[in-house]
PDB file of C-alpha atoms and ligand atoms in Angstrom:
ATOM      1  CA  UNK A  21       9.781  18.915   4.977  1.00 51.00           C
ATOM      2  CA  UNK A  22      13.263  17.440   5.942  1.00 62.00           C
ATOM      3  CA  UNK A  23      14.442  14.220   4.493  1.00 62.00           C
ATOM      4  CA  UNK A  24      13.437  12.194   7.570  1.00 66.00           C
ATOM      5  CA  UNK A  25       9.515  13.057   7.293  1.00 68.00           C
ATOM      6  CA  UNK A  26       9.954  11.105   3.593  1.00 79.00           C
ATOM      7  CA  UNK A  27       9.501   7.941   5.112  1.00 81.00           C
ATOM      8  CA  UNK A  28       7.812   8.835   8.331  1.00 83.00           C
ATOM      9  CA  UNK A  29       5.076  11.274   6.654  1.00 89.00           C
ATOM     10  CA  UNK A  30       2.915   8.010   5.802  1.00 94.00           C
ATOM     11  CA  UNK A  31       2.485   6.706   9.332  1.00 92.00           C
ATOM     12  CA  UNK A  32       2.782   9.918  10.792  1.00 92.00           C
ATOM     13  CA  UNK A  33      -0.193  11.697   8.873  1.00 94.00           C
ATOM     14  CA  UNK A  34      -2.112   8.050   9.673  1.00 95.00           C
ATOM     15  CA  UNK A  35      -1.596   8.039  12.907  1.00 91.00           C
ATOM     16  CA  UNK A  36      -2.781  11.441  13.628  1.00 92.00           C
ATOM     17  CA  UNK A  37      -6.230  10.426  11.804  1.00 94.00           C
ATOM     18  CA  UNK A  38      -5.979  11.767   8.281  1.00 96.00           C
ATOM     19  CA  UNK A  39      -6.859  10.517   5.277  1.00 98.00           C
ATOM     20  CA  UNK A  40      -4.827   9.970   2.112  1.00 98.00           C
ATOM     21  CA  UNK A  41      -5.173   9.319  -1.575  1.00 98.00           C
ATOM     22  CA  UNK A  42      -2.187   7.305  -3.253  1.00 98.00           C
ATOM     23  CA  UNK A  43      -1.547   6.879  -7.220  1.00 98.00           C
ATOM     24  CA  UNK A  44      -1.147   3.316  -7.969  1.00 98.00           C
ATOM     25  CA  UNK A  45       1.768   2.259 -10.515  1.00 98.00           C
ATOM     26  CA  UNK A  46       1.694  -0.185 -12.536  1.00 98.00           C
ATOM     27  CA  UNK A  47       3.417   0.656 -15.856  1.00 98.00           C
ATOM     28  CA  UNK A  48       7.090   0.384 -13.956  1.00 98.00           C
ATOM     29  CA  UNK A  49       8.203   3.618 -15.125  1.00 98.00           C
ATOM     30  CA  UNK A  50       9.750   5.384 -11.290  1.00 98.00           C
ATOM     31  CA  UNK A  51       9.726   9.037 -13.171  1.00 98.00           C
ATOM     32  CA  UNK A  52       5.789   8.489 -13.577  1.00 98.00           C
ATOM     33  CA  UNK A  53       5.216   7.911  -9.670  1.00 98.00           C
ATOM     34  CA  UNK A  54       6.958  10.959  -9.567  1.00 98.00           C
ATOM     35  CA  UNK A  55       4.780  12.869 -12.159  1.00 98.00           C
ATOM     36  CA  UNK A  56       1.603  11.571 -10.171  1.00 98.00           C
ATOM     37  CA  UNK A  57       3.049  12.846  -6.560  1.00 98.00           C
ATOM     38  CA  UNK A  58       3.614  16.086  -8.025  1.00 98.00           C
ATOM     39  CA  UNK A  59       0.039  16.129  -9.488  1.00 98.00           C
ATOM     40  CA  UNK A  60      -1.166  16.189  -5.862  1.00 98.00           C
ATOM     41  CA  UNK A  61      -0.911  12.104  -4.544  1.00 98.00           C
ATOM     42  CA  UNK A  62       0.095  11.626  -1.485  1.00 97.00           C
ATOM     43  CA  UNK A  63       1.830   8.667  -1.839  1.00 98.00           C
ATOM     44  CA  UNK A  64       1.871   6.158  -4.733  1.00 98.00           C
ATOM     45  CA  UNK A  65       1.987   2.277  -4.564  1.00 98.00           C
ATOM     46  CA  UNK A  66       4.556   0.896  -6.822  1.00 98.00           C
ATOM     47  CA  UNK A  67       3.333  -2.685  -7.720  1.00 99.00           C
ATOM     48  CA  UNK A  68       5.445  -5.600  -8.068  1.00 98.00           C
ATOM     49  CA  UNK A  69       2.200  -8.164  -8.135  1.00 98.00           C
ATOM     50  CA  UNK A  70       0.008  -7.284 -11.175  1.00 98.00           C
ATOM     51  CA  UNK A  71       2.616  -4.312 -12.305  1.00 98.00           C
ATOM     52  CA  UNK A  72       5.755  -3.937 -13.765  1.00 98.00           C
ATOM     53  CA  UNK A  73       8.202  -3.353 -11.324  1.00 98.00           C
ATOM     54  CA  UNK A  74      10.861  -5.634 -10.798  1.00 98.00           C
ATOM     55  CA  UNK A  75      13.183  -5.157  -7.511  1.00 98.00           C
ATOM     56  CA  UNK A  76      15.646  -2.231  -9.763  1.00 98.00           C
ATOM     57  CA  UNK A  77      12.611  -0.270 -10.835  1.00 98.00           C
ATOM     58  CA  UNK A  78      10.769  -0.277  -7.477  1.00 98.00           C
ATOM     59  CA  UNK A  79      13.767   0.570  -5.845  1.00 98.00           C
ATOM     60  CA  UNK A  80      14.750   3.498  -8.030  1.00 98.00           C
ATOM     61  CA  UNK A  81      10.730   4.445  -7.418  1.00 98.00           C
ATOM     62  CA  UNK A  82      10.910   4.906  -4.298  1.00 97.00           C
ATOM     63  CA  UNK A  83      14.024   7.191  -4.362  1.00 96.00           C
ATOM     64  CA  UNK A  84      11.643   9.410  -7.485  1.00 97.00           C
ATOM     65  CA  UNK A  85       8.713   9.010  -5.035  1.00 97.00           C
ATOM     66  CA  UNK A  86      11.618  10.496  -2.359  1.00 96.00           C
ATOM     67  CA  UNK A  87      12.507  13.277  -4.758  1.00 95.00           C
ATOM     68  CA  UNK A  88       8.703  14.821  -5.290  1.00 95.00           C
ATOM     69  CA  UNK A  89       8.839  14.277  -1.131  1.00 94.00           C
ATOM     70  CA  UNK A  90       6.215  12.058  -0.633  1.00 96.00           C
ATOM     71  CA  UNK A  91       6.537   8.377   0.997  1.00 97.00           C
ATOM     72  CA  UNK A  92       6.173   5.159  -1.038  1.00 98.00           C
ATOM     73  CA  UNK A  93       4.191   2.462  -0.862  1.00 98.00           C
ATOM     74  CA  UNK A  94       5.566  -1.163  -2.399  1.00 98.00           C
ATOM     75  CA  UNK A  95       3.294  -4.102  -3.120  1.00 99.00           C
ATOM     76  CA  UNK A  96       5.113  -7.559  -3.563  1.00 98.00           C
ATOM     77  CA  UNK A  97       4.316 -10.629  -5.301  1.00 98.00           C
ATOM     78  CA  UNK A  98       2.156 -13.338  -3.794  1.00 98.00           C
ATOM     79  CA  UNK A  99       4.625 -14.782  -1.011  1.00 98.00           C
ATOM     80  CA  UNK A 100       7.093 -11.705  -1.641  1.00 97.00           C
ATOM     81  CA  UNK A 101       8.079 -11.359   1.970  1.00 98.00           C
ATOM     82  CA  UNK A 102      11.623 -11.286   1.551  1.00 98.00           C
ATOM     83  CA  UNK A 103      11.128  -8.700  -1.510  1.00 98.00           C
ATOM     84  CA  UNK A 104       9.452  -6.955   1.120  1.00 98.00           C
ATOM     85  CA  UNK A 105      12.854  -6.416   3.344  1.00 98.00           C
ATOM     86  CA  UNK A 106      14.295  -5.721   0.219  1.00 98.00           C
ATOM     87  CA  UNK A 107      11.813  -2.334   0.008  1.00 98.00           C
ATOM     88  CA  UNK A 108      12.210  -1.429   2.727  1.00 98.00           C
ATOM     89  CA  UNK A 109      16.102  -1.237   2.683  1.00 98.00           C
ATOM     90  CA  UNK A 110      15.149   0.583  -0.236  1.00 98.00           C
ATOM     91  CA  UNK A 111      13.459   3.555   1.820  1.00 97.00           C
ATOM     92  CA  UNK A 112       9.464   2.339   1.355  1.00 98.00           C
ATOM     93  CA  UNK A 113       7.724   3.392   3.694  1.00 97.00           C
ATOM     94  CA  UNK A 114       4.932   0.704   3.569  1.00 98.00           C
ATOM     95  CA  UNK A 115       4.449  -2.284   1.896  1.00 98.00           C
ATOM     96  CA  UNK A 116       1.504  -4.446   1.261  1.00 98.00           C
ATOM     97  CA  UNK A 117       1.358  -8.324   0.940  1.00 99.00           C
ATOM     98  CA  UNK A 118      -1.096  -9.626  -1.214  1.00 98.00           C
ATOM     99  CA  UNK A 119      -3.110 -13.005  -0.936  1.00 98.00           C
ATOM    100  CA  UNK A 120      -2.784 -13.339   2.844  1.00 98.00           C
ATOM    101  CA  UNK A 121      -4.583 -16.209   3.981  1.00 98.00           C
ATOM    102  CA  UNK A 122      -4.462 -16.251   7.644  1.00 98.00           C
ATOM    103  CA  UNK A 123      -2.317 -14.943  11.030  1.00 98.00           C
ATOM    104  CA  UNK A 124       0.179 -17.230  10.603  1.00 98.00           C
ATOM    105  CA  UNK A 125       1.021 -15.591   7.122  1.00 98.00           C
ATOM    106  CA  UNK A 126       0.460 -12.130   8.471  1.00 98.00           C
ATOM    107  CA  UNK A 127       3.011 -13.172  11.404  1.00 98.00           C
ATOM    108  CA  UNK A 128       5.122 -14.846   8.330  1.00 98.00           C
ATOM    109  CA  UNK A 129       5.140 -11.414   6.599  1.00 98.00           C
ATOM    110  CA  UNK A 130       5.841  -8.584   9.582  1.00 98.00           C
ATOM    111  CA  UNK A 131       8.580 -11.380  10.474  1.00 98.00           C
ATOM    112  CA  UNK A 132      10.201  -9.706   7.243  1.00 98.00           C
ATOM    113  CA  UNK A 133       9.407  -6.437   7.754  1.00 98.00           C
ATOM    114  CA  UNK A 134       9.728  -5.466  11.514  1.00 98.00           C
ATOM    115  CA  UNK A 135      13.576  -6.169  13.226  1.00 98.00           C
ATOM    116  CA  UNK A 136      13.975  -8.109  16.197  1.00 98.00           C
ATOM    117  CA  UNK A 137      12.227  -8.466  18.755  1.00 97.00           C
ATOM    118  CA  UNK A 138       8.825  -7.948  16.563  1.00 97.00           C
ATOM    119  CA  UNK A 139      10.293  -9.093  13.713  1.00 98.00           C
ATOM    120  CA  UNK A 140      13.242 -10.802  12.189  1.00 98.00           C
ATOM    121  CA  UNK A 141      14.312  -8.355   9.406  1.00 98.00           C
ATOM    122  CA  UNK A 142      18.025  -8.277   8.722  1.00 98.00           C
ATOM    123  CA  UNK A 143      20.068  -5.507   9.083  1.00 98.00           C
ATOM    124  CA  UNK A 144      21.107  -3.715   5.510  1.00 98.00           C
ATOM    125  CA  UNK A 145      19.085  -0.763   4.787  1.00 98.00           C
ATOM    126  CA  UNK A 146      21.365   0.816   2.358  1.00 97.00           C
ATOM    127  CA  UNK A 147      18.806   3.285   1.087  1.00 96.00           C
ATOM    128  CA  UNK A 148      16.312   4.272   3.433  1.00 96.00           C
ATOM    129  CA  UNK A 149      19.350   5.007   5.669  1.00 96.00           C
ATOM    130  CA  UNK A 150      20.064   8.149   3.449  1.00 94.00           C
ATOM    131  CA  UNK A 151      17.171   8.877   2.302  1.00 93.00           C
ATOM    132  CA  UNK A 152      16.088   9.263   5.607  1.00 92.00           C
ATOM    133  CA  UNK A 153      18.611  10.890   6.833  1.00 92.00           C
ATOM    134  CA  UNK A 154      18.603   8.978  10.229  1.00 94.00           C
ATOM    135  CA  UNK A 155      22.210   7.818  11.961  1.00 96.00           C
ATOM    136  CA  UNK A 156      22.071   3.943  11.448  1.00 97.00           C
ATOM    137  CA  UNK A 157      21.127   3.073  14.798  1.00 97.00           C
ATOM    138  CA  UNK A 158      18.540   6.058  15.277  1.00 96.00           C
ATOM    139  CA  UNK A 159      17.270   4.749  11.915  1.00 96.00           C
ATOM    140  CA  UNK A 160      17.153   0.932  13.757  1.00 97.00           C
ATOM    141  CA  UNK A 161      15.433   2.441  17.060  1.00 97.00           C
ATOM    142  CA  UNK A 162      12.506   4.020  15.012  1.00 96.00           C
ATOM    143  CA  UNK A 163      12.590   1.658  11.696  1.00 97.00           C
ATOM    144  CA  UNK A 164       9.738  -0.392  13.306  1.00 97.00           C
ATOM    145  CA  UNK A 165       7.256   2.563  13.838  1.00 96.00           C
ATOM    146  CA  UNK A 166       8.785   4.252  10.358  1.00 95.00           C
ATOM    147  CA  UNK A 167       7.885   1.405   7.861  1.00 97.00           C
ATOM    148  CA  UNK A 168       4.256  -0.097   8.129  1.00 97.00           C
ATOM    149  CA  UNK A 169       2.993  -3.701   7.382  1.00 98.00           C
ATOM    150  CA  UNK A 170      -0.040  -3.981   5.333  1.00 98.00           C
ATOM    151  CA  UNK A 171      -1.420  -7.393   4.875  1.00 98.00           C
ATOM    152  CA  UNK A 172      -3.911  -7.397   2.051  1.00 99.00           C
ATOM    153  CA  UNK A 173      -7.785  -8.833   2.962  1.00 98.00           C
ATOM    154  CA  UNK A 174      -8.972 -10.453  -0.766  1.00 98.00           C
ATOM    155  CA  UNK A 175      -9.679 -13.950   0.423  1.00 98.00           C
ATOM    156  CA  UNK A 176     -12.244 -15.357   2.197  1.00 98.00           C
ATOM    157  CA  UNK A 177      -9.833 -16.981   4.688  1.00 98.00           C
ATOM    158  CA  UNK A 178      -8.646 -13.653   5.384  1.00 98.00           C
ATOM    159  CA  UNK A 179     -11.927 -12.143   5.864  1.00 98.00           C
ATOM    160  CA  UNK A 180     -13.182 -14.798   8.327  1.00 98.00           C
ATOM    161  CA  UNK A 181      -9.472 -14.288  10.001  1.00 98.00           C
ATOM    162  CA  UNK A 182      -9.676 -10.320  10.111  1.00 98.00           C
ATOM    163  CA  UNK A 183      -9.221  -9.870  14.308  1.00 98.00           C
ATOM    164  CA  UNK A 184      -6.655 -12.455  14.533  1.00 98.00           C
ATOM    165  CA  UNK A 185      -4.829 -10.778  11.971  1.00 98.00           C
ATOM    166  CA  UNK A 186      -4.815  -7.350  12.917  1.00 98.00           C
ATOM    167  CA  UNK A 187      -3.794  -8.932  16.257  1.00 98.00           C
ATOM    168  CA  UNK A 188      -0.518  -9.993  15.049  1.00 98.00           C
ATOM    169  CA  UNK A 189       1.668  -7.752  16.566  1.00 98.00           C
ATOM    170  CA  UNK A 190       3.924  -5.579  13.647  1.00 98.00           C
ATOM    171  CA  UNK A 191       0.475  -5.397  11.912  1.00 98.00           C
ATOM    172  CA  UNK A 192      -0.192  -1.755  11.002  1.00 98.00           C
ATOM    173  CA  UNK A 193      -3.397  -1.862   9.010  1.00 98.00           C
ATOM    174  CA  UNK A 194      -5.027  -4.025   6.199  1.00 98.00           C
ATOM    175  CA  UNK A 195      -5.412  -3.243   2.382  1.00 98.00           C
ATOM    176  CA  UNK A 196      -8.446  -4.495   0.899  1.00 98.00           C
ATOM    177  CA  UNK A 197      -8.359  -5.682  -2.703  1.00 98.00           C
ATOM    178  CA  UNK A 198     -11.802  -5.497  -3.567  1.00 98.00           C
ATOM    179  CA  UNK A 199     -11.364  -7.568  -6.774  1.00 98.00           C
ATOM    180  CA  UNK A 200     -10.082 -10.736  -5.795  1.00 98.00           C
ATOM    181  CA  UNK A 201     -12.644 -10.082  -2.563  1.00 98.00           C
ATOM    182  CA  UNK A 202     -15.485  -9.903  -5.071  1.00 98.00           C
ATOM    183  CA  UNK A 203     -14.366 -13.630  -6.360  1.00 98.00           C
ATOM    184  CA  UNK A 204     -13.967 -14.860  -3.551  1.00 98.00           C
ATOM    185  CA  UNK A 205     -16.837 -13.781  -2.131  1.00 98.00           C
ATOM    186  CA  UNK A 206     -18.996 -14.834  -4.814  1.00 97.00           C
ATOM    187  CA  UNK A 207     -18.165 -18.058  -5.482  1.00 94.00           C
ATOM    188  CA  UNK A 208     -16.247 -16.891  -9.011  1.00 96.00           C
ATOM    189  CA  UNK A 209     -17.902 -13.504 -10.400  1.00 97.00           C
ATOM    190  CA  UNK A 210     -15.981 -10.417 -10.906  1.00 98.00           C
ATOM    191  CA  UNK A 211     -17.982  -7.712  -9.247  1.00 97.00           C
ATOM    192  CA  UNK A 212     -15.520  -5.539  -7.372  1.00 97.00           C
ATOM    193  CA  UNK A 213     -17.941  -3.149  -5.531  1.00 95.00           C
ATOM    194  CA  UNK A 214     -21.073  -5.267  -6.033  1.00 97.00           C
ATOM    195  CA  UNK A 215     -23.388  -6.317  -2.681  1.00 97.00           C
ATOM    196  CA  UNK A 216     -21.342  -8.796  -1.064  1.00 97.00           C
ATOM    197  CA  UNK A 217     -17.725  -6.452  -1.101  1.00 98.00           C
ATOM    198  CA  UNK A 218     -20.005  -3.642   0.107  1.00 97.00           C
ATOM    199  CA  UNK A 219     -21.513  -5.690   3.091  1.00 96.00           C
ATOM    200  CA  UNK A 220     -17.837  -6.896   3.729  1.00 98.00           C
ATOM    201  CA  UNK A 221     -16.274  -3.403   3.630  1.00 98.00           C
ATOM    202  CA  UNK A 222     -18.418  -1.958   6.749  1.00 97.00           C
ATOM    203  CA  UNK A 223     -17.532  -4.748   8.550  1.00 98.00           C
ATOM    204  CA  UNK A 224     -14.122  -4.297   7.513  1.00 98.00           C
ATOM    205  CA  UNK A 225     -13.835  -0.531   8.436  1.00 98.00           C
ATOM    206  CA  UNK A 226     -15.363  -1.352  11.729  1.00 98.00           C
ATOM    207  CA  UNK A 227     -13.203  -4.205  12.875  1.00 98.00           C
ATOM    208  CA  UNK A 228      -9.863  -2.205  12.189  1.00 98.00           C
ATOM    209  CA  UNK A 229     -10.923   0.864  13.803  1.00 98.00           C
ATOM    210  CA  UNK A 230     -11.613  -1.110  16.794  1.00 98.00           C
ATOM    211  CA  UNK A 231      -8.305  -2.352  16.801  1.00 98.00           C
ATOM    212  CA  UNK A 232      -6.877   1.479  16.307  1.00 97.00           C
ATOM    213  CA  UNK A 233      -4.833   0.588  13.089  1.00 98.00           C
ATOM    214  CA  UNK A 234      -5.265   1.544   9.554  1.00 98.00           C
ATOM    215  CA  UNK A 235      -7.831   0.412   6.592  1.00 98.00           C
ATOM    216  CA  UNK A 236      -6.524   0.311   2.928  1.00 98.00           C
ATOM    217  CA  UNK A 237      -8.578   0.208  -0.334  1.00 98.00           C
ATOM    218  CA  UNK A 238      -7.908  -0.205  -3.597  1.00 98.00           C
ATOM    219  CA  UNK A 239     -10.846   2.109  -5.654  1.00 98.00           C
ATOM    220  CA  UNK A 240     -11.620   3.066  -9.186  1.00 98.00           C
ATOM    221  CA  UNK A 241     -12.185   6.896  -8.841  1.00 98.00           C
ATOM    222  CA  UNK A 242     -11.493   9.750  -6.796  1.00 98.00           C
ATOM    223  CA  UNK A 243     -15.217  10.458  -5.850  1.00 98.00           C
ATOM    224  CA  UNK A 244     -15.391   6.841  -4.752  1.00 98.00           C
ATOM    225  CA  UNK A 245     -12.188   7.603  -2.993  1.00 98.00           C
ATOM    226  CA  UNK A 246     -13.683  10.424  -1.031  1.00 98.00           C
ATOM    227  CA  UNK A 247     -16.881   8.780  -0.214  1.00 98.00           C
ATOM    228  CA  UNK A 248     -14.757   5.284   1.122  1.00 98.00           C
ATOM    229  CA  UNK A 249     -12.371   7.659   3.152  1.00 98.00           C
ATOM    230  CA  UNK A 250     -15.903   9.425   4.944  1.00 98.00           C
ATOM    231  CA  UNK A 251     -16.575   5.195   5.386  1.00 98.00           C
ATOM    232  CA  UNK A 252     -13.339   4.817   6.856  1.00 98.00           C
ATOM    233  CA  UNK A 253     -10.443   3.833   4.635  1.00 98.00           C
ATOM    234  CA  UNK A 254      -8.078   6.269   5.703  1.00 98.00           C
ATOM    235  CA  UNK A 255      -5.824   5.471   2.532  1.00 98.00           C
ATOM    236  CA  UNK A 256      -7.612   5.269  -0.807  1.00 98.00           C
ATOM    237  CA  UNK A 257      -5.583   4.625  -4.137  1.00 98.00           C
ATOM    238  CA  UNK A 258      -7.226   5.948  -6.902  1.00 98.00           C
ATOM    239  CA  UNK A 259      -7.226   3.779 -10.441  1.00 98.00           C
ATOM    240  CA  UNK A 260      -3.971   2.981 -12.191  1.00 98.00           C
ATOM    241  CA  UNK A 261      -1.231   4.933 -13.745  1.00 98.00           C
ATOM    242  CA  UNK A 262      -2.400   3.294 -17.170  1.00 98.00           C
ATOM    243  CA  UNK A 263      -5.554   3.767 -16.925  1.00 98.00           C
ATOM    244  CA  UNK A 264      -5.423   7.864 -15.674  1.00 98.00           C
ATOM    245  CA  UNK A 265      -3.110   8.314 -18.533  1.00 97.00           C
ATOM    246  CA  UNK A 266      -5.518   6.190 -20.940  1.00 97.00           C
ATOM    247  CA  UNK A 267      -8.487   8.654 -19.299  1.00 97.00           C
ATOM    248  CA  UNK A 268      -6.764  11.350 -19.804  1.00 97.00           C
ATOM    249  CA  UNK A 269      -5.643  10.610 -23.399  1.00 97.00           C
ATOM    250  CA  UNK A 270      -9.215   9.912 -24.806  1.00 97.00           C
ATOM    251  CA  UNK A 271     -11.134  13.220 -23.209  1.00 95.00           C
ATOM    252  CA  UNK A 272      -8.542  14.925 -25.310  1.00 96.00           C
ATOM    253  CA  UNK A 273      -8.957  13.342 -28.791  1.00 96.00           C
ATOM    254  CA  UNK A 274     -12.662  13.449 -27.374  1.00 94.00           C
ATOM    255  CA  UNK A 275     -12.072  17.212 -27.788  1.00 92.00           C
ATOM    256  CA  UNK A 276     -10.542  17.112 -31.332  1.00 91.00           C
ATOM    257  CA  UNK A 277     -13.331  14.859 -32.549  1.00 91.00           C
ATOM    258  CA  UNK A 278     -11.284  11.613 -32.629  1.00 80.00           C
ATOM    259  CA  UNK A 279     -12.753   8.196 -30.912  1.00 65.00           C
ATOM    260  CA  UNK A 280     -10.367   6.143 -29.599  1.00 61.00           C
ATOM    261  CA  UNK A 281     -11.212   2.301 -29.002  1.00 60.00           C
TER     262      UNK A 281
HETATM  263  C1  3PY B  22      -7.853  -6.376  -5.881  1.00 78.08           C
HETATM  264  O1  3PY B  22      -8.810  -5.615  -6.084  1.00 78.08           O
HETATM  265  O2  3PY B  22      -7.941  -7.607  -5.784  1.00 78.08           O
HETATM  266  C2  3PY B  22      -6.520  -5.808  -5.750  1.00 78.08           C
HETATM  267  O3  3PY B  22      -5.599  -6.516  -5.439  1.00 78.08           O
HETATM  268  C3  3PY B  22      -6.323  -4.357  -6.048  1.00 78.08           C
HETATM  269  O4  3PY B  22      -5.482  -4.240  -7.151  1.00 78.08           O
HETATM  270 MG1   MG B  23      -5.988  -8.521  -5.525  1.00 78.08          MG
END
């Protein structure tokens, strides 16, 4: 693998139809989205919403994701588009915007991640140019096609705006976050993968392979990963980094006779 296929690995391995499995991070630790690509993940998703990366950690985790020569995935805060120019700069090779409400926030959002004439990113991408390896200007011919926009789908808004939004030109694919989905959803009960996300995730699957682009999810397991990839969520995260390590931690002391709580 040369440098280059870093950052083009995610979007080429989606485009030609396969399916991956991503870590997601949420400690803020950049060495320990390392440790979980060279466990096997494909990619991890460093996250800036509900995790503890700030701008400096997520950036140095995507040069650790770099090093274990996988791509990296960022997710901003609600509103982060500006943080998400800022990743990719960094070398990210995707990044997904939470809470989107609508097309004209999707359009808001690939406006900072696409360069003119999709988009209206500004020109500075002092990592991803070596990281990638590219020449600056080869690196601003393919940068559109290299770095993909993932709007998140976790409101109802969004859900009853799902064509128009993968419409928006600069849109890649959708991530579903099944949890705030389930709320939403429900009128204001917390049932991730209950009835209601289930119904909405077929229709989900459906809609964006229509429109040829990718589908995202956000699940608790790798078995539920596998059986949501066979449904048509070509990239499946898989838990946190907490809670694999917190797994992890009580099957052993399981094993010396010690509960934990
Ligand atoms: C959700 O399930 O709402 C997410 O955003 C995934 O973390
Ligand atoms: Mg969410």
């Amino acid at each position: 693998m040369t440098i280059d296929d870093v950052t083009g690995a995610l979007q080429q391995r989606l485009r030609a139809g396969e399916s991956l499995c991503s870590a997601w991070c949420v400690i803020g630790e950049p060495s320990l989205a390392e440790l979980l690509i060279r466990s096997g993940f494909d990619t991890a998703v460093l996250d800036m919403q509900h995790g503890a990366f700030s701008v400096d950690t997520a950036i140095r985790g995507i040069a650790h994701v770099a090093l274990a020569g996988a791509p990296a995935i960022v997710r901003v805060p609600v509103g982060g588009f500006a943080t998400a120019s800022r990743m990719f700069d960094a070398g990210a090779a995707a990044v997904i915007a939470p809470m989107i409400e609508s097309a004209a926030d999707a359009r808001a959002f690939v406006a900072f991640c696409k360069y003119p004439p999709m988009g209206a990113r500004s020109w500075g991408p002092q990592r991803a140019v070596p990281l990638t390896g590219l020449a600056p200007t080869a690196y601003f011919e393919r940068a559109n096609a290299l770095h993909l926009a993932l709007p998140m789908i976790e409101t109802k808004a969004a859900l009853a705006a799902l064509d128009e939004i993968l419409a928006v030109p600069g849109v890649d694919g959708v991530f579903v976050g099944p949890a705030d989905l389930s709320v939403a959803l429900t009128g204001g009960r917390l049932d991730p993968f209950g009835p209601e996300v289930e119904r909405a995730l077929d229709h989900i699957a459906a809609r964006v392979k229509q429109a040829n682009k990718v589908a995202g999810l956000f699940c608790n397991t790798g078995a539920q990963a596998r059986a949501m990839q066979a449904r048509g969520f070509a990239l499946c995260s898989i838990a946190t980094d907490g809670q694999l390590m917190s797994g992890a931690a009580r099957a052993e002391l399981q094993g010396i006779g010690s509960g934990g709580t």
